[in-house]
Short mmCIF file of C-alpha atoms in Angstrom, two decimals:
data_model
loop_
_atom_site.label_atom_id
_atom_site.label_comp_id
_atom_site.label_asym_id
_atom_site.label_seq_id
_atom_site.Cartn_x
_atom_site.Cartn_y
_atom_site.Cartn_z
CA UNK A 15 204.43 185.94 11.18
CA UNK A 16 206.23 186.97 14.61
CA UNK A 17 208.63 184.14 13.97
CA UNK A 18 209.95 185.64 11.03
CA UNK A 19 209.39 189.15 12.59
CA UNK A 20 211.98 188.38 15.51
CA UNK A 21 214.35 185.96 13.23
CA UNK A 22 218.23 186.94 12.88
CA UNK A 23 217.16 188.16 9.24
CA UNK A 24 217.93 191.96 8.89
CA UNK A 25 215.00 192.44 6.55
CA UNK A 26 212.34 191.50 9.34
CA UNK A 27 214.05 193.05 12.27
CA UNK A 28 214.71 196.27 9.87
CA UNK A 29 210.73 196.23 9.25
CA UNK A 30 210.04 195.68 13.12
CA UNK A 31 212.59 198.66 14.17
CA UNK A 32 210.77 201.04 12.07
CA UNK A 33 207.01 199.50 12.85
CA UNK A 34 206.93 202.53 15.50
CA UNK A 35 207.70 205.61 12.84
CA UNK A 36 205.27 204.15 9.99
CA UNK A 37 202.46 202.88 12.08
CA UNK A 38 202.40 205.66 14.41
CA UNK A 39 201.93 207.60 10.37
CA UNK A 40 198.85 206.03 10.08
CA UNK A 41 197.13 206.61 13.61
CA UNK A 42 198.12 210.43 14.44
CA UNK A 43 195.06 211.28 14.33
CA UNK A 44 193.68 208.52 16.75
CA UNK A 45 195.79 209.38 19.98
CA UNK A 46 194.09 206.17 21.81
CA UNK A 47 194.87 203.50 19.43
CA UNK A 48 197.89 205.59 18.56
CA UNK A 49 199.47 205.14 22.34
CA UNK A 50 197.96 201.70 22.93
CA UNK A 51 200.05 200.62 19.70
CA UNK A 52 203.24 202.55 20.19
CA UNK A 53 203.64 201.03 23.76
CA UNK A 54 203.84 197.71 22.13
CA UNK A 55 205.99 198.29 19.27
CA UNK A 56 208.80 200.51 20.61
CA UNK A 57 209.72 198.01 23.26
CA UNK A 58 209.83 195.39 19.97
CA UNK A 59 211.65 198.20 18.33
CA UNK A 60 214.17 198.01 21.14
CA UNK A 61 214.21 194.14 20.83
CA UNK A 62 214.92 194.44 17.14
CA UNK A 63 218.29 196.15 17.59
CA UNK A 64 218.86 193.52 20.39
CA UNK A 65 218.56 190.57 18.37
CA UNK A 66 220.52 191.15 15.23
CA UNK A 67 223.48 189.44 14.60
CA UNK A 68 226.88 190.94 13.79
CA UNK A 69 227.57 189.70 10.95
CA UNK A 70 223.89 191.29 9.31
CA UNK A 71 224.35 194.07 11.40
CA UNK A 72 225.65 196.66 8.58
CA UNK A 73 222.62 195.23 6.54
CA UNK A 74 220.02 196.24 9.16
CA UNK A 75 221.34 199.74 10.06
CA UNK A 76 221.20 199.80 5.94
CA UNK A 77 217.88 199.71 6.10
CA UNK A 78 217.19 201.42 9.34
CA UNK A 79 218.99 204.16 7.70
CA UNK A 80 216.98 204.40 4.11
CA UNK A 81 213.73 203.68 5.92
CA UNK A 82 214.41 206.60 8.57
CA UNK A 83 215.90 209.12 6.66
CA UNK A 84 215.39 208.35 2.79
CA UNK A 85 213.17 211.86 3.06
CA UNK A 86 216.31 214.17 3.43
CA UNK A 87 216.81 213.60 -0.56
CA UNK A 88 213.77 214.84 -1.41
CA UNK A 89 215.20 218.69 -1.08
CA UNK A 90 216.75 218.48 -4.93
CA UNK A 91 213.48 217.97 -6.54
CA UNK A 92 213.63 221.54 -6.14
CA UNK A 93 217.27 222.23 -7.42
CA UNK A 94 219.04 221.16 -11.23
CA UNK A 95 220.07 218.26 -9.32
CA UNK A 96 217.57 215.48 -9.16
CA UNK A 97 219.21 212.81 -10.93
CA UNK A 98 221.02 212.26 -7.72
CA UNK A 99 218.10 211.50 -5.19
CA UNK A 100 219.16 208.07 -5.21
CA UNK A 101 222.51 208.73 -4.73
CA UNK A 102 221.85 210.85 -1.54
CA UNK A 103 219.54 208.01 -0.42
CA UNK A 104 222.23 205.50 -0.64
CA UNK A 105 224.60 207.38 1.03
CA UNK A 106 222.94 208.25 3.86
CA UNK A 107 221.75 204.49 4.77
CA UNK A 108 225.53 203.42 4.21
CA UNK A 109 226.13 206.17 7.01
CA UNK A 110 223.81 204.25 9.43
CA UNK A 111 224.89 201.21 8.08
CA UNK A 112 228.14 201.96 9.65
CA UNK A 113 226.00 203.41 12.91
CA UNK A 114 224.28 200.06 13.51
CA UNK A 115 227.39 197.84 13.00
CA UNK A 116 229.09 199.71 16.04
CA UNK A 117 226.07 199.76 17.95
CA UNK A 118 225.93 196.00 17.33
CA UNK A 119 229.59 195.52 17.24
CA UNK A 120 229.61 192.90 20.53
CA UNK A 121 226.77 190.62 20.73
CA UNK A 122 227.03 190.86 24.50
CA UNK A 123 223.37 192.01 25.63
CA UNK A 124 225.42 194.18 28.01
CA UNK A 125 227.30 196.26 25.32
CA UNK A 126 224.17 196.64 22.95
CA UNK A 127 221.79 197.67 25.78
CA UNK A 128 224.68 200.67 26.89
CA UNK A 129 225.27 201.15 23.42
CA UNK A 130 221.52 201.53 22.69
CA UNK A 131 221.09 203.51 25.48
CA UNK A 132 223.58 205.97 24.26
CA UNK A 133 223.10 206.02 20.67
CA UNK A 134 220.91 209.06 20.42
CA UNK A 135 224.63 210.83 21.40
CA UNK A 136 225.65 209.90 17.42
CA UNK A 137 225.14 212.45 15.55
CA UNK A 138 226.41 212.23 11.90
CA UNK A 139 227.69 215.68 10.22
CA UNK A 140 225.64 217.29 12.87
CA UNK A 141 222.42 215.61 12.23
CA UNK A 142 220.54 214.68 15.51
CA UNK A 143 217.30 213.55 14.20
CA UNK A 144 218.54 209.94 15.26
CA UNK A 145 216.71 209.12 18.33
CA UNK A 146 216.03 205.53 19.81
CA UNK A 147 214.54 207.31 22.81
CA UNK A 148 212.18 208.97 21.04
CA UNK A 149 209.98 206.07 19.64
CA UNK A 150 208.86 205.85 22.95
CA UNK A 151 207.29 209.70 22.63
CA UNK A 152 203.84 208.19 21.89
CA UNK A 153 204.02 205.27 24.58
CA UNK A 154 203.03 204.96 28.20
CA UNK A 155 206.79 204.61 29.36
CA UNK A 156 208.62 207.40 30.83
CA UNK A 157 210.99 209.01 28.22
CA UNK A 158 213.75 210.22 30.38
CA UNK A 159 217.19 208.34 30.17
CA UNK A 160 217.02 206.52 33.24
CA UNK A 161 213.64 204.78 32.03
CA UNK A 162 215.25 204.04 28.75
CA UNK A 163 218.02 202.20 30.06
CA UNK A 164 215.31 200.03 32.40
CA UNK A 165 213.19 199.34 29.02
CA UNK A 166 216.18 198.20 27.77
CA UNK A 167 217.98 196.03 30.72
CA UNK A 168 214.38 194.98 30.61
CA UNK A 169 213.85 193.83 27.00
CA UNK A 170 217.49 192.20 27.34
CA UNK A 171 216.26 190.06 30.53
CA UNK A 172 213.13 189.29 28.76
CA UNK A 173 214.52 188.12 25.33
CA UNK A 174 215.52 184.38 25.13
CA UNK A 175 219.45 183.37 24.91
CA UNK A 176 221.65 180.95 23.48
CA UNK A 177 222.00 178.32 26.09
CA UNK A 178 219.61 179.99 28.37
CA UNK A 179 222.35 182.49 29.52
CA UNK A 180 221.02 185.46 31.88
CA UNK A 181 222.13 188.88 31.40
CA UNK A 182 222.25 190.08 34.79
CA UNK A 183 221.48 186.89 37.31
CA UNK A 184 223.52 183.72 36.82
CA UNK A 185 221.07 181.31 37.98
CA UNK A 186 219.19 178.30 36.49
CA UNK A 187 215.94 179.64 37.93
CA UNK A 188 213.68 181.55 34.73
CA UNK A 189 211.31 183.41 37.48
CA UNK A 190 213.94 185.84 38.87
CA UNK A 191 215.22 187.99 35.44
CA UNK A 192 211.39 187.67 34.16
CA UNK A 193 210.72 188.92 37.78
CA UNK A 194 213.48 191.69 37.89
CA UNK A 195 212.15 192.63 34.09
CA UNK A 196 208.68 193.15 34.85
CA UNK A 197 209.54 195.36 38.25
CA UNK A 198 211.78 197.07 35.52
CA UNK A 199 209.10 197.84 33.34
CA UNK A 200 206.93 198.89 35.96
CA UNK A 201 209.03 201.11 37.26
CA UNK A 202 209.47 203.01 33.39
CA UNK A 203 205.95 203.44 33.24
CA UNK A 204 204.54 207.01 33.24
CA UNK A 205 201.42 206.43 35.48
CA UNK A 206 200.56 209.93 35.28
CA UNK A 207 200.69 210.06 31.24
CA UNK A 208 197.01 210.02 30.55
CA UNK A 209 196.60 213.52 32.62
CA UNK A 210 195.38 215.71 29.95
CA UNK A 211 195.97 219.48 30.78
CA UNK A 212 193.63 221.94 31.34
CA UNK A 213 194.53 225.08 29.19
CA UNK A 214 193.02 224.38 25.66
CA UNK A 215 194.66 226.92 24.18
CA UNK A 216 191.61 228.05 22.57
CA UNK A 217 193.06 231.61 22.37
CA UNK A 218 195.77 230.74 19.87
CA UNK A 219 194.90 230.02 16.00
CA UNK A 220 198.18 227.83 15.12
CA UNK A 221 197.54 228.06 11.32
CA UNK A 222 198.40 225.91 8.33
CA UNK A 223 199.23 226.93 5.21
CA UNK A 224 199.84 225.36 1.74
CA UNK A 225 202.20 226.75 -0.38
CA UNK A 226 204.19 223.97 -2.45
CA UNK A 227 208.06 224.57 -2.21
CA UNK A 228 208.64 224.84 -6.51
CA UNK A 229 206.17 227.84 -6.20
CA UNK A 230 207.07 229.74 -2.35
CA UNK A 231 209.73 231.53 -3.57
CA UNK A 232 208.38 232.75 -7.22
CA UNK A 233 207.80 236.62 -7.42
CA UNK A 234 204.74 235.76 -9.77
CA UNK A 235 203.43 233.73 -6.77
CA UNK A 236 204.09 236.63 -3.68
CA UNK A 237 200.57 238.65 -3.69
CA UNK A 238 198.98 235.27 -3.28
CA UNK A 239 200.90 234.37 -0.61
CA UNK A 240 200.82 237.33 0.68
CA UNK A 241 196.97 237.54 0.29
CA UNK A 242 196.10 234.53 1.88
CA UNK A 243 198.27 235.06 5.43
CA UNK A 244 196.46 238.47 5.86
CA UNK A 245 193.11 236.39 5.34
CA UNK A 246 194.42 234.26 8.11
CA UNK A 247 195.34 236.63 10.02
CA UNK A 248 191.79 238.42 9.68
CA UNK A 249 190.00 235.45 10.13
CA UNK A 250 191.85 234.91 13.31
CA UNK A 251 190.44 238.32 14.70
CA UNK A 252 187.01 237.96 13.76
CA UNK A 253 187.30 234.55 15.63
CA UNK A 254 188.32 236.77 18.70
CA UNK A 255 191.56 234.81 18.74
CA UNK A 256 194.72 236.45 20.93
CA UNK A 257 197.56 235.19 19.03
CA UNK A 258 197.93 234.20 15.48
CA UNK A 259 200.44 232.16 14.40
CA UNK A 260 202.12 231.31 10.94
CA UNK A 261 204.81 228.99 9.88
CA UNK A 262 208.79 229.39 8.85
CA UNK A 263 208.78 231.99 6.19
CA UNK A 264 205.02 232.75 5.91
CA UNK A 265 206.11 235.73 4.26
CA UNK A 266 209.30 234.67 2.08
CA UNK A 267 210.77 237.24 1.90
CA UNK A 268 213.04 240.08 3.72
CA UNK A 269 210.60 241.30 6.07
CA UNK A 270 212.60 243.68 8.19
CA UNK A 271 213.02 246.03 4.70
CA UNK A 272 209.32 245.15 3.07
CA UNK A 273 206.74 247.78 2.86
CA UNK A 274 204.43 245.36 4.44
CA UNK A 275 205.45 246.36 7.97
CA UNK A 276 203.16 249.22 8.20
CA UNK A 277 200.40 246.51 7.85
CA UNK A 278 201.47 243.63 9.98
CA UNK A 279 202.19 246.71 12.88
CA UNK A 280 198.51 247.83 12.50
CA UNK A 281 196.87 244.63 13.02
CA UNK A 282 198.84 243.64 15.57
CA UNK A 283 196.98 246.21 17.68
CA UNK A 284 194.31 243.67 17.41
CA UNK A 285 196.11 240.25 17.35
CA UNK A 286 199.82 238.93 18.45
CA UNK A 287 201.16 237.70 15.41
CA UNK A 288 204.00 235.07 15.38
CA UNK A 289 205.26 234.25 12.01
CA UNK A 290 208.22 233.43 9.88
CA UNK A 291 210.55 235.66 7.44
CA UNK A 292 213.78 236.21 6.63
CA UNK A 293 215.45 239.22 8.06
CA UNK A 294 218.75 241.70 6.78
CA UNK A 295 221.07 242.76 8.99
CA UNK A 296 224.83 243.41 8.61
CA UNK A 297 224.79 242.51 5.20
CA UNK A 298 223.65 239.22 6.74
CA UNK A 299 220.58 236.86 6.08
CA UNK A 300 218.96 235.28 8.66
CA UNK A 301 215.66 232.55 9.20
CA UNK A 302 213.86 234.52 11.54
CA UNK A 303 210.44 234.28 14.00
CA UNK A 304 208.81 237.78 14.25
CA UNK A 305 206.76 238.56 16.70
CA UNK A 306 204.20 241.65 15.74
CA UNK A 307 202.15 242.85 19.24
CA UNK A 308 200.94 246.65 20.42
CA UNK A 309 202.21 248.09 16.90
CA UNK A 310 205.65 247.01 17.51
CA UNK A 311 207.59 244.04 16.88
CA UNK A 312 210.89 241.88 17.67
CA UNK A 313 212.20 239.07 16.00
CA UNK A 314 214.37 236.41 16.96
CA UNK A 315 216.98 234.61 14.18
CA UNK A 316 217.20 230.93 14.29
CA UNK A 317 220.26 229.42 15.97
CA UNK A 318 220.61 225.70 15.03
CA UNK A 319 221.15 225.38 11.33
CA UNK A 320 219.81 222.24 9.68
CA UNK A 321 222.93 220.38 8.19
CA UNK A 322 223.35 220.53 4.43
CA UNK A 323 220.05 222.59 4.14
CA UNK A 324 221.41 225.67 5.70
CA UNK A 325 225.04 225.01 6.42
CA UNK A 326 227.69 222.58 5.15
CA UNK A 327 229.21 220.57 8.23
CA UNK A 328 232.83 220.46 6.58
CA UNK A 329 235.50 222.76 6.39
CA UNK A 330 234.86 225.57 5.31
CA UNK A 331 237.13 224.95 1.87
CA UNK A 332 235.09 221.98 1.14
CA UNK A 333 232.00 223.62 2.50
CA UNK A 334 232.65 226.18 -0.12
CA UNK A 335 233.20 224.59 -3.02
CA UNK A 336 230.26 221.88 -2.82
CA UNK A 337 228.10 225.29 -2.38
CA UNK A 338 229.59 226.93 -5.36
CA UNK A 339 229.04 223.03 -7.12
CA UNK A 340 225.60 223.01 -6.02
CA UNK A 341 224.43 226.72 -5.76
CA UNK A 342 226.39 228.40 -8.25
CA UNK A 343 228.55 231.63 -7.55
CA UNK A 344 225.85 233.70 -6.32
CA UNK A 345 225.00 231.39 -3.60
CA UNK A 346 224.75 232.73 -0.20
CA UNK A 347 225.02 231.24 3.40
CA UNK A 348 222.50 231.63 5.90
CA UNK A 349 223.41 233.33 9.19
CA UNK A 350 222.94 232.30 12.76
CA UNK A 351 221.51 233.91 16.04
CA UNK A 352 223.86 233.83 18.94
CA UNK A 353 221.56 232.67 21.48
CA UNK A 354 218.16 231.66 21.82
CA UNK A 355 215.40 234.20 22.88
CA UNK A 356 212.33 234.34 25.54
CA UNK A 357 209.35 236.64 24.86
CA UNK A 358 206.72 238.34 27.39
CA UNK A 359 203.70 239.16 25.73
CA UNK A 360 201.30 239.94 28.03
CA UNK A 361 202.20 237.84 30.09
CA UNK A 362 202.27 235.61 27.31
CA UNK A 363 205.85 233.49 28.28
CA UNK A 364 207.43 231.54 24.80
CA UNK A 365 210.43 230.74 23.11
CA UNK A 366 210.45 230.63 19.48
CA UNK A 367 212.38 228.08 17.87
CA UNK A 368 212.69 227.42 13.74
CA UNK A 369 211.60 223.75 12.22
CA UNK A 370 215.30 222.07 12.73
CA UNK A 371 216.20 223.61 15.82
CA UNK A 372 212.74 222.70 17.71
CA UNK A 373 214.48 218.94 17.84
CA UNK A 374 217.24 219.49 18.96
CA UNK A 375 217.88 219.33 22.96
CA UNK A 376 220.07 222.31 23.22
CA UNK A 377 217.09 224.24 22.66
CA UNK A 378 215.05 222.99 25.70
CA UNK A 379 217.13 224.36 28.86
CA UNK A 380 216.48 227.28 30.69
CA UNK A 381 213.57 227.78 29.05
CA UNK A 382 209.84 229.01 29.68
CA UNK A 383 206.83 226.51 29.78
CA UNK A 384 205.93 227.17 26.21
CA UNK A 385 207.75 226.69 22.83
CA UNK A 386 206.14 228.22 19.59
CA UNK A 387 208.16 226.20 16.40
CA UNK A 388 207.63 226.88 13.10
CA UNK A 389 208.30 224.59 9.99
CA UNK A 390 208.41 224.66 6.06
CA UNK A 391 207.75 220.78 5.35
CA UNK A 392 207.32 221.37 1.90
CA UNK A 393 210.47 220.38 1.27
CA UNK A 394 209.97 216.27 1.85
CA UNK A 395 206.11 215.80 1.62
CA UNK A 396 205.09 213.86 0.82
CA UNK A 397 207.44 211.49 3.17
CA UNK A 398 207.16 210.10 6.76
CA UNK A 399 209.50 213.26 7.49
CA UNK A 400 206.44 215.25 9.26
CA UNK A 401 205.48 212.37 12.00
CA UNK A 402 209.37 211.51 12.52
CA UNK A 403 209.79 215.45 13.56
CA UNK A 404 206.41 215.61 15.36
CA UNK A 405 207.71 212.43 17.36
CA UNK A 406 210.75 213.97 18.48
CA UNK A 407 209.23 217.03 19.04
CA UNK A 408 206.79 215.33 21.45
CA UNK A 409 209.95 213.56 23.06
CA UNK A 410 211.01 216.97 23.71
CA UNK A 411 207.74 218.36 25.15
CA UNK A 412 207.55 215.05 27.48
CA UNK A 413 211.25 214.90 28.73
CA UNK A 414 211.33 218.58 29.52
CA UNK A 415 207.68 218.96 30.47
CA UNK A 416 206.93 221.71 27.78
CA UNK A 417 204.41 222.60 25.51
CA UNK A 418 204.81 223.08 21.89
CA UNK A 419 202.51 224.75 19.49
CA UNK A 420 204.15 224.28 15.82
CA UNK A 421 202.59 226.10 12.55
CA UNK A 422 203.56 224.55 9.32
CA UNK A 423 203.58 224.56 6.19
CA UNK A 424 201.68 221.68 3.45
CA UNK A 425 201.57 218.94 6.64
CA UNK A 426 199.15 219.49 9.84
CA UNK A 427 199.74 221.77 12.85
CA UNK A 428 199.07 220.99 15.75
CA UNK A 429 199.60 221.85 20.04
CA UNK A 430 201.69 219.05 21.71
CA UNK A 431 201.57 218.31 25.58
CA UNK A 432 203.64 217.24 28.18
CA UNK A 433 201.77 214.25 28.80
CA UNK A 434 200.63 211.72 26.76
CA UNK A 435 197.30 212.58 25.86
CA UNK A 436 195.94 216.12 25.56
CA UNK A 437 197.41 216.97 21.69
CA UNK A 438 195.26 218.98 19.85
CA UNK A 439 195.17 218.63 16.18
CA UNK A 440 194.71 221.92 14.08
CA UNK A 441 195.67 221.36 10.74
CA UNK A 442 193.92 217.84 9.34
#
């Protein structure tokens, strides 16, 4: 079995580059076995993209592509075009197709461990969801860059070459890169991951709700969904909870001009609420977080558009047309927030950040110590789309020692940490 694993064929290594994303699937909710398996398999991940050839190398990232990213398709179940789910599929593993053959371009160990290294840097039409890095999220290895490039020199010193050529050391003697590998490896390791922290967070009800995408946005459909995040919100009170929070557009709707703000202001004399809407302004729409405390409220629009989902990465008279193509006439472009903003409630210290933009690293700088990121997942579940943002998002939380509480929508929620255990669940 590992000997076909680890063989030049771009089917095997394909399956052993992904192991990380679709095991990891399987054991979210058993962070032990979770961690003890994902510090195995992301350094074979690594070793994967090491030991393809050239010449299969467009074949692999193929695959790569499709198995990573195959969900991003599933958005036009919910439009007149479905017919072309396959299409989009196709398409976007030929992009990372193209990816992996310059990433594999030299077969020097050198150029694939500095290409490697900065690969999560390529970001197609925008799209940044491509992160080698971050399949070490759920490890016991450090996930800043320098760590990531000694994983990597130390994978390359470790893995067996033609004609016993060393990457680094020029000598006949085997002991001294195995040596230099394993002081490497030591060195990566985060021997202060297992430090859980102490705030539980048992104050905060990060809620899940379950409102399937064909139905969110039906008028017929509104009082129920309406209904059932005031029960939420209730139910949060009578637990005694201090905040309340509700995924990317809870309320689907223009909240800013509803007649529901009367109610949302009243309970929030007894509960911070933190939820998503869309909001008016300038004759503008925007994906917003609102924040409802002490019978007033803020809101903060979302910054980082998704590509294709909420903005076309072309110019603008291509951009146009394929919305007019796709959307019809009447379609309309989301708008987006200038700059990111902090809240104090309370003493209460958070940014909010919107499903897309909660993975990207612009977001992270300058920040404060928490991040409250909201999602609507209905889009691509079922798909491996919710663990492949969770795993980024706990990149995120580890590399810039935050922590992030994210509400969804029809996949769990759940508290992330900036240390490798400590997660809390909410939502299984």
């Amino acid at each position: 079995m590992w000997g076909w694993l680890v063989s030049r064929t771009h089917w095997g290594l394909a399956l052993l580059f992904l192991a990380p994303l679709y095991v990891g699937c399987l054991l979210v909710k058993h962070p032990l076995a979770l961690s003890t398996l994902q510090s195995l398999l992301a350094p074979l991940s690594v070793l994967a993209c090491l030991q393809v050839e050239r010449e299969r190398s467009f074949g692999f990232g193929f695959l790569v592509g499709l198995g990573l990213f195959y969900w991003c398709a599933l958005s036009f179940r919910y439009s007149d075009y479905a017919f072309l789910i396959p299409l989009m599929m196709i398409l976007t593993a030929l992009c990372y197709g193209g990816v992996f053959y310059l990433l594999c371009w030299h077969s020097s160990p050198i150029y694939r461990v500095l290409a490697l290294w900065l690969a999560s840097y390529i970001h197609p039409f925008g799209f940044d969801w491509f992160v080698p890095d971050a399949f070490f999220a759920y490890s016991v290895f450090k996930v800043d860059k320098l760590s990531f490039l000694c994983v990597l020199m130390a994978i390359a010193l470790l893995k067996p070459h033609e004609n016993q050529r060393l990457l680094f050391l020029k000598t006949s003697a085997h002991l001294y890169p195995k040596l230099l590998a394993c002081i490497l490896l030591a060195l990566s390791v985060d021997w202060h991951a297992s430090n859980a922290p102490h705030n539980t967070f048992s104050q905060f009800k990060v809620a899940t709700t379950h409102t399937a995408q064909d139905l969110k946005w039906q008028h017929d459909h509104l009082q129920e969904i309406v209904a059932h995040n005031l029960t939420l919100i209730h139910n949060a009170i009578a637990q005694h909870k201090q905040v309340v929070i509700l995924p990317e557009t809870a309320f689907p709707f223009v909240l800013n001009a509803s007649n529901l703000l009367p109610t949302l202001l009243e309970l929030s004399a007894h509960i911070t609420i933190i939820t998503g809407a869309l909001t008016q302004a300038d004759h503008t729409l925007y994906n917003s977080t609102y924040v409802f405390a002490n019978k007033s409220y803020q809101y903060a629009h979302k910054v980082i558009l998704a590509p294709f989902g909420e903005k076309m990465p072309l110019p603008k008279f291509l951009a146009d047309y394929l919305e007019k193509v796709f959307f019809g006439a009447n379609s309309f472009s989301l708008g987006s927030g200038a700059s990111f903003r902090d809240f104090d409630i309370q003493g209460f210290k958070f940014r909010p950040l919107v499903c897309y933009e909660g993975t990207s690293a612009l977001a992270y700088p300058h920040s404060p110590d928490t991040f409250v990121v909201i999602s609507n997942n209905a889009w691509f579940v079922p798909s491996i789309e919710p663990f492949l943002q969770r795993m980024l998002l706990k990149y995120y939380a580890r590399r810039f020692h935050k922590t992030i509480m994210h509400s969804t929508n029809l996949s769990p929620s759940y508290i992330l940490t900036p240390t490798l255990l400590g997660d809390q669940n909410k939502g299984f």
